């Protein structure tokens, strides 16, 4: 099984993707985590940090290359859950191409819905313990603006393929997860 998890910042994509990956034995490919793993890496890390702290997307060329590498590596292990990728039309096209090249079929796109007010509250709460320098109100506002203009429109692409499952992200973690598993099966 291959899945993609979609939704605004703070909707719980990372949390649900981890639980899904564990239950269905999928490789969890989080673009945010992959980028954060590079933060200590000299000049590249400094570049990534600059974008993340501003709430802006890193350049397409950079994240596309990193994800392609991770897809080729993970494809030997079975299915994927993509989290935080794609975020732009260019990334969506690159992902389509990678999936085709690796003979991977995307089964479903889980669209986690959450209001902006609730999402901001969650991110601010997380910011107290996450150590993520982008979990502050100014950066969060910028991340939402990016989400609305560049990322949310991608949903249409997957709706056309009839792959989108809409999930309410408001209930507690375990309840959201249970709803997702009811769609995905045992
Ligand atoms: P969230 O979904 O809560 O915004 P992420 O960890 O997914 O958190 O992303 C954090 C930051 O990492 C983004 O604001 C952006 O700077 C960068 N990033 C993550 N994924 C991508 C991507 N696919 N393309 C460009 N930048 C990305």
Short mmCIF file of C-alpha atoms and ligand atoms in Angstrom, two decimals:
data_model
loop_
_atom_site.label_atom_id
_atom_site.label_comp_id
_atom_site.label_asym_id
_atom_site.label_seq_id
_atom_site.Cartn_x
_atom_site.Cartn_y
_atom_site.Cartn_z
CA UNK A 1 0.00 0.00 0.00
CA UNK A 2 1.18 3.54 -0.82
CA UNK A 3 -0.37 6.60 0.79
CA UNK A 4 -0.03 10.33 0.87
CA UNK A 5 -1.10 12.45 3.84
CA UNK A 6 -2.27 15.97 3.12
CA UNK A 7 -3.44 18.92 5.21
CA UNK A 8 -2.51 22.28 6.69
CA UNK A 9 0.41 22.78 9.09
CA UNK A 10 -0.52 21.48 12.54
CA UNK A 11 -3.28 19.15 11.33
CA UNK A 12 -1.42 16.14 12.73
CA UNK A 13 0.05 14.73 9.52
CA UNK A 14 3.32 13.64 11.11
CA UNK A 15 1.61 12.03 14.11
CA UNK A 16 -0.92 10.09 12.04
CA UNK A 17 1.66 9.17 9.39
CA UNK A 18 3.88 7.58 12.08
CA UNK A 19 0.99 5.52 13.42
CA UNK A 20 -0.08 4.48 9.91
CA UNK A 21 3.49 3.57 8.94
CA UNK A 22 3.81 1.35 12.00
CA UNK A 23 0.48 -0.46 11.55
CA UNK A 24 0.75 -1.06 7.81
CA UNK A 25 4.56 -1.44 7.73
CA UNK A 26 5.17 1.49 5.41
CA UNK A 27 8.21 3.71 5.01
CA UNK A 28 7.32 7.12 6.44
CA UNK A 29 8.83 9.79 4.17
CA UNK A 30 8.42 13.17 5.85
CA UNK A 31 9.94 16.00 3.83
CA UNK A 32 10.09 18.19 6.96
CA UNK A 33 11.98 15.48 8.90
CA UNK A 34 14.31 14.83 5.96
CA UNK A 35 15.12 18.55 5.78
CA UNK A 36 15.52 18.88 9.56
CA UNK A 37 17.99 15.96 9.51
CA UNK A 38 20.23 18.18 7.34
CA UNK A 39 20.12 21.22 9.64
CA UNK A 40 23.50 20.47 11.20
CA UNK A 41 25.01 19.92 7.79
CA UNK A 42 27.13 23.03 7.15
CA UNK A 43 26.14 25.37 4.38
CA UNK A 44 23.16 23.27 3.19
CA UNK A 45 21.79 23.13 6.75
CA UNK A 46 22.09 26.91 7.11
CA UNK A 47 20.24 27.39 3.82
CA UNK A 48 17.41 25.08 4.86
CA UNK A 49 17.10 26.78 8.25
CA UNK A 50 16.72 30.17 6.59
CA UNK A 51 13.68 28.99 4.59
CA UNK A 52 12.11 27.06 7.46
CA UNK A 53 12.46 29.92 9.93
CA UNK A 54 10.79 32.26 7.45
CA UNK A 55 7.94 29.78 6.93
CA UNK A 56 8.85 29.60 3.25
CA UNK A 57 9.28 26.50 1.14
CA UNK A 58 12.80 25.38 0.34
CA UNK A 59 13.44 25.49 -3.43
CA UNK A 60 11.71 22.76 -5.45
CA UNK A 61 14.98 21.55 -6.98
CA UNK A 62 16.45 20.87 -3.54
CA UNK A 63 13.53 18.97 -1.99
CA UNK A 64 12.74 17.10 -5.22
CA UNK A 65 16.29 15.74 -5.39
CA UNK A 66 16.23 14.72 -1.72
CA UNK A 67 12.87 12.98 -2.04
CA UNK A 68 13.84 11.18 -5.25
CA UNK A 69 16.84 9.74 -3.47
CA UNK A 70 14.71 8.63 -0.52
CA UNK A 71 12.09 7.06 -2.82
CA UNK A 72 14.68 5.03 -4.71
CA UNK A 73 16.19 3.86 -1.43
CA UNK A 74 12.84 3.04 0.23
CA UNK A 75 11.23 1.38 -2.78
CA UNK A 76 13.11 -1.84 -2.01
CA UNK A 77 11.39 -2.03 1.37
CA UNK A 78 7.75 -1.97 0.24
CA UNK A 79 5.08 0.73 0.56
CA UNK A 80 5.34 4.41 1.47
CA UNK A 81 3.44 7.08 3.27
CA UNK A 82 4.38 10.52 1.94
CA UNK A 83 4.06 13.33 4.48
CA UNK A 84 4.60 17.01 3.62
CA UNK A 85 5.39 16.22 0.01
CA UNK A 86 4.36 17.34 -2.58
CA UNK A 87 3.72 20.97 -1.64
CA UNK A 88 3.87 22.60 -5.10
CA UNK A 89 2.72 21.70 -8.61
CA UNK A 90 6.31 21.08 -9.63
CA UNK A 91 6.79 18.67 -6.72
CA UNK A 92 3.53 16.88 -7.56
CA UNK A 93 4.72 16.35 -11.13
CA UNK A 94 8.11 15.12 -9.90
CA UNK A 95 6.41 12.69 -7.51
CA UNK A 96 4.15 11.36 -10.28
CA UNK A 97 7.27 10.76 -12.37
CA UNK A 98 9.17 9.02 -9.55
CA UNK A 99 6.20 6.79 -8.75
CA UNK A 100 5.83 5.82 -12.38
CA UNK A 101 9.54 5.06 -12.70
CA UNK A 102 9.42 2.82 -9.61
CA UNK A 103 6.11 1.21 -10.59
CA UNK A 104 4.42 2.50 -7.46
CA UNK A 105 0.65 3.03 -7.36
CA UNK A 106 -0.73 5.60 -4.95
CA UNK A 107 -3.74 3.98 -3.26
CA UNK A 108 -5.15 6.93 -1.33
CA UNK A 109 -4.61 10.51 -0.25
CA UNK A 110 -5.63 11.14 3.36
CA UNK A 111 -6.75 14.75 3.67
CA UNK A 112 -6.65 15.82 7.32
CA UNK A 113 -8.92 18.79 7.94
CA UNK A 114 -8.44 21.25 10.78
CA UNK A 115 -9.40 24.88 11.26
CA UNK A 116 -6.60 27.41 11.21
CA UNK A 117 -7.36 28.56 14.77
CA UNK A 118 -7.15 25.02 16.14
CA UNK A 119 -4.01 24.26 14.12
CA UNK A 120 -2.26 27.41 15.37
CA UNK A 121 -3.10 26.51 18.97
CA UNK A 122 -1.64 23.05 18.48
CA UNK A 123 1.56 24.30 16.85
CA UNK A 124 2.13 26.91 19.57
CA UNK A 125 1.67 24.21 22.21
CA UNK A 126 4.07 21.91 20.35
CA UNK A 127 6.56 24.77 20.07
CA UNK A 128 7.06 24.73 23.84
CA UNK A 129 8.64 21.27 23.65
CA UNK A 130 9.51 20.58 20.00
CA UNK A 131 12.57 22.80 19.85
CA UNK A 132 11.44 23.68 16.30
CA UNK A 133 12.39 27.26 15.60
CA UNK A 134 9.52 27.54 13.08
CA UNK A 135 6.83 26.87 15.70
CA UNK A 136 6.21 30.55 16.51
CA UNK A 137 3.22 32.69 15.54
CA UNK A 138 4.97 34.76 12.86
CA UNK A 139 6.35 31.73 11.03
CA UNK A 140 3.10 29.80 11.43
CA UNK A 141 1.16 32.60 9.68
CA UNK A 142 3.63 32.48 6.79
CA UNK A 143 3.35 28.66 6.59
CA UNK A 144 -0.43 28.96 6.33
CA UNK A 145 -0.18 31.55 3.57
CA UNK A 146 2.11 29.19 1.63
CA UNK A 147 -0.26 26.29 2.28
CA UNK A 148 -3.29 28.17 0.95
CA UNK A 149 -1.62 29.54 -2.19
CA UNK A 150 0.73 26.74 -3.27
CA UNK A 151 -0.23 23.49 -1.55
CA UNK A 152 -4.00 23.30 -1.01
CA UNK A 153 -4.72 23.58 -4.79
CA UNK A 154 -2.87 20.26 -5.30
CA UNK A 155 -5.81 18.45 -3.76
CA UNK A 156 -7.69 18.89 -7.05
CA UNK A 157 -5.05 16.83 -8.82
CA UNK A 158 -5.73 13.90 -6.47
CA UNK A 159 -9.49 14.45 -6.41
CA UNK A 160 -9.50 13.96 -10.16
CA UNK A 161 -7.89 10.59 -9.56
CA UNK A 162 -10.64 9.85 -6.96
CA UNK A 163 -8.06 9.10 -4.29
CA UNK A 164 -8.95 11.60 -1.60
CA UNK A 165 -10.29 10.46 1.79
CA UNK A 166 -11.40 13.43 3.92
CA UNK A 167 -10.72 13.01 7.63
CA UNK A 168 -11.66 15.36 10.47
CA UNK A 169 -8.42 16.09 12.35
CA UNK A 170 -10.15 17.68 15.34
CA UNK A 171 -10.76 14.60 17.60
CA UNK A 172 -8.04 13.09 19.83
CA UNK A 173 -5.09 11.31 18.14
CA UNK A 174 -6.40 7.79 18.75
CA UNK A 175 -9.88 8.64 17.45
CA UNK A 176 -8.51 10.18 14.24
CA UNK A 177 -6.28 7.14 13.75
CA UNK A 178 -9.22 4.78 14.26
CA UNK A 179 -11.24 6.58 11.57
CA UNK A 180 -8.30 6.33 9.17
CA UNK A 181 -7.90 2.60 9.77
CA UNK A 182 -11.62 2.12 9.13
CA UNK A 183 -10.97 3.41 5.62
CA UNK A 184 -7.71 1.54 5.07
CA UNK A 185 -8.79 -1.79 6.52
CA UNK A 186 -7.08 -4.27 8.88
P1 LIG B 1 4.35 21.62 8.87
O1 LIG B 1 3.60 20.67 7.99
O2 LIG B 1 3.81 21.65 10.26
O3 LIG B 1 4.48 22.99 8.26
P2 LIG B 1 6.89 20.34 8.13
O4 LIG B 1 7.83 19.70 9.07
O5 LIG B 1 6.19 19.48 7.15
O6 LIG B 1 5.84 21.11 9.07
O7 LIG B 1 7.65 21.49 7.32
C1 LIG B 1 8.44 22.46 7.96
C2 LIG B 1 9.15 23.35 6.93
O8 LIG B 1 10.04 22.55 6.12
C3 LIG B 1 8.25 24.06 5.92
O9 LIG B 1 7.72 25.26 6.41
C4 LIG B 1 9.25 24.29 4.76
O10 LIG B 1 10.14 25.35 5.03
C5 LIG B 1 10.07 23.01 4.77
N1 LIG B 1 9.46 21.97 3.89
C6 LIG B 1 8.90 20.80 4.28
N2 LIG B 1 8.44 20.10 3.24
C7 LIG B 1 8.71 20.84 2.13
C8 LIG B 1 8.47 20.68 0.74
N3 LIG B 1 7.85 19.60 0.25
N4 LIG B 1 8.89 21.66 -0.11
C9 LIG B 1 9.51 22.75 0.34
N5 LIG B 1 9.76 22.97 1.63
C10 LIG B 1 9.37 22.03 2.54
#
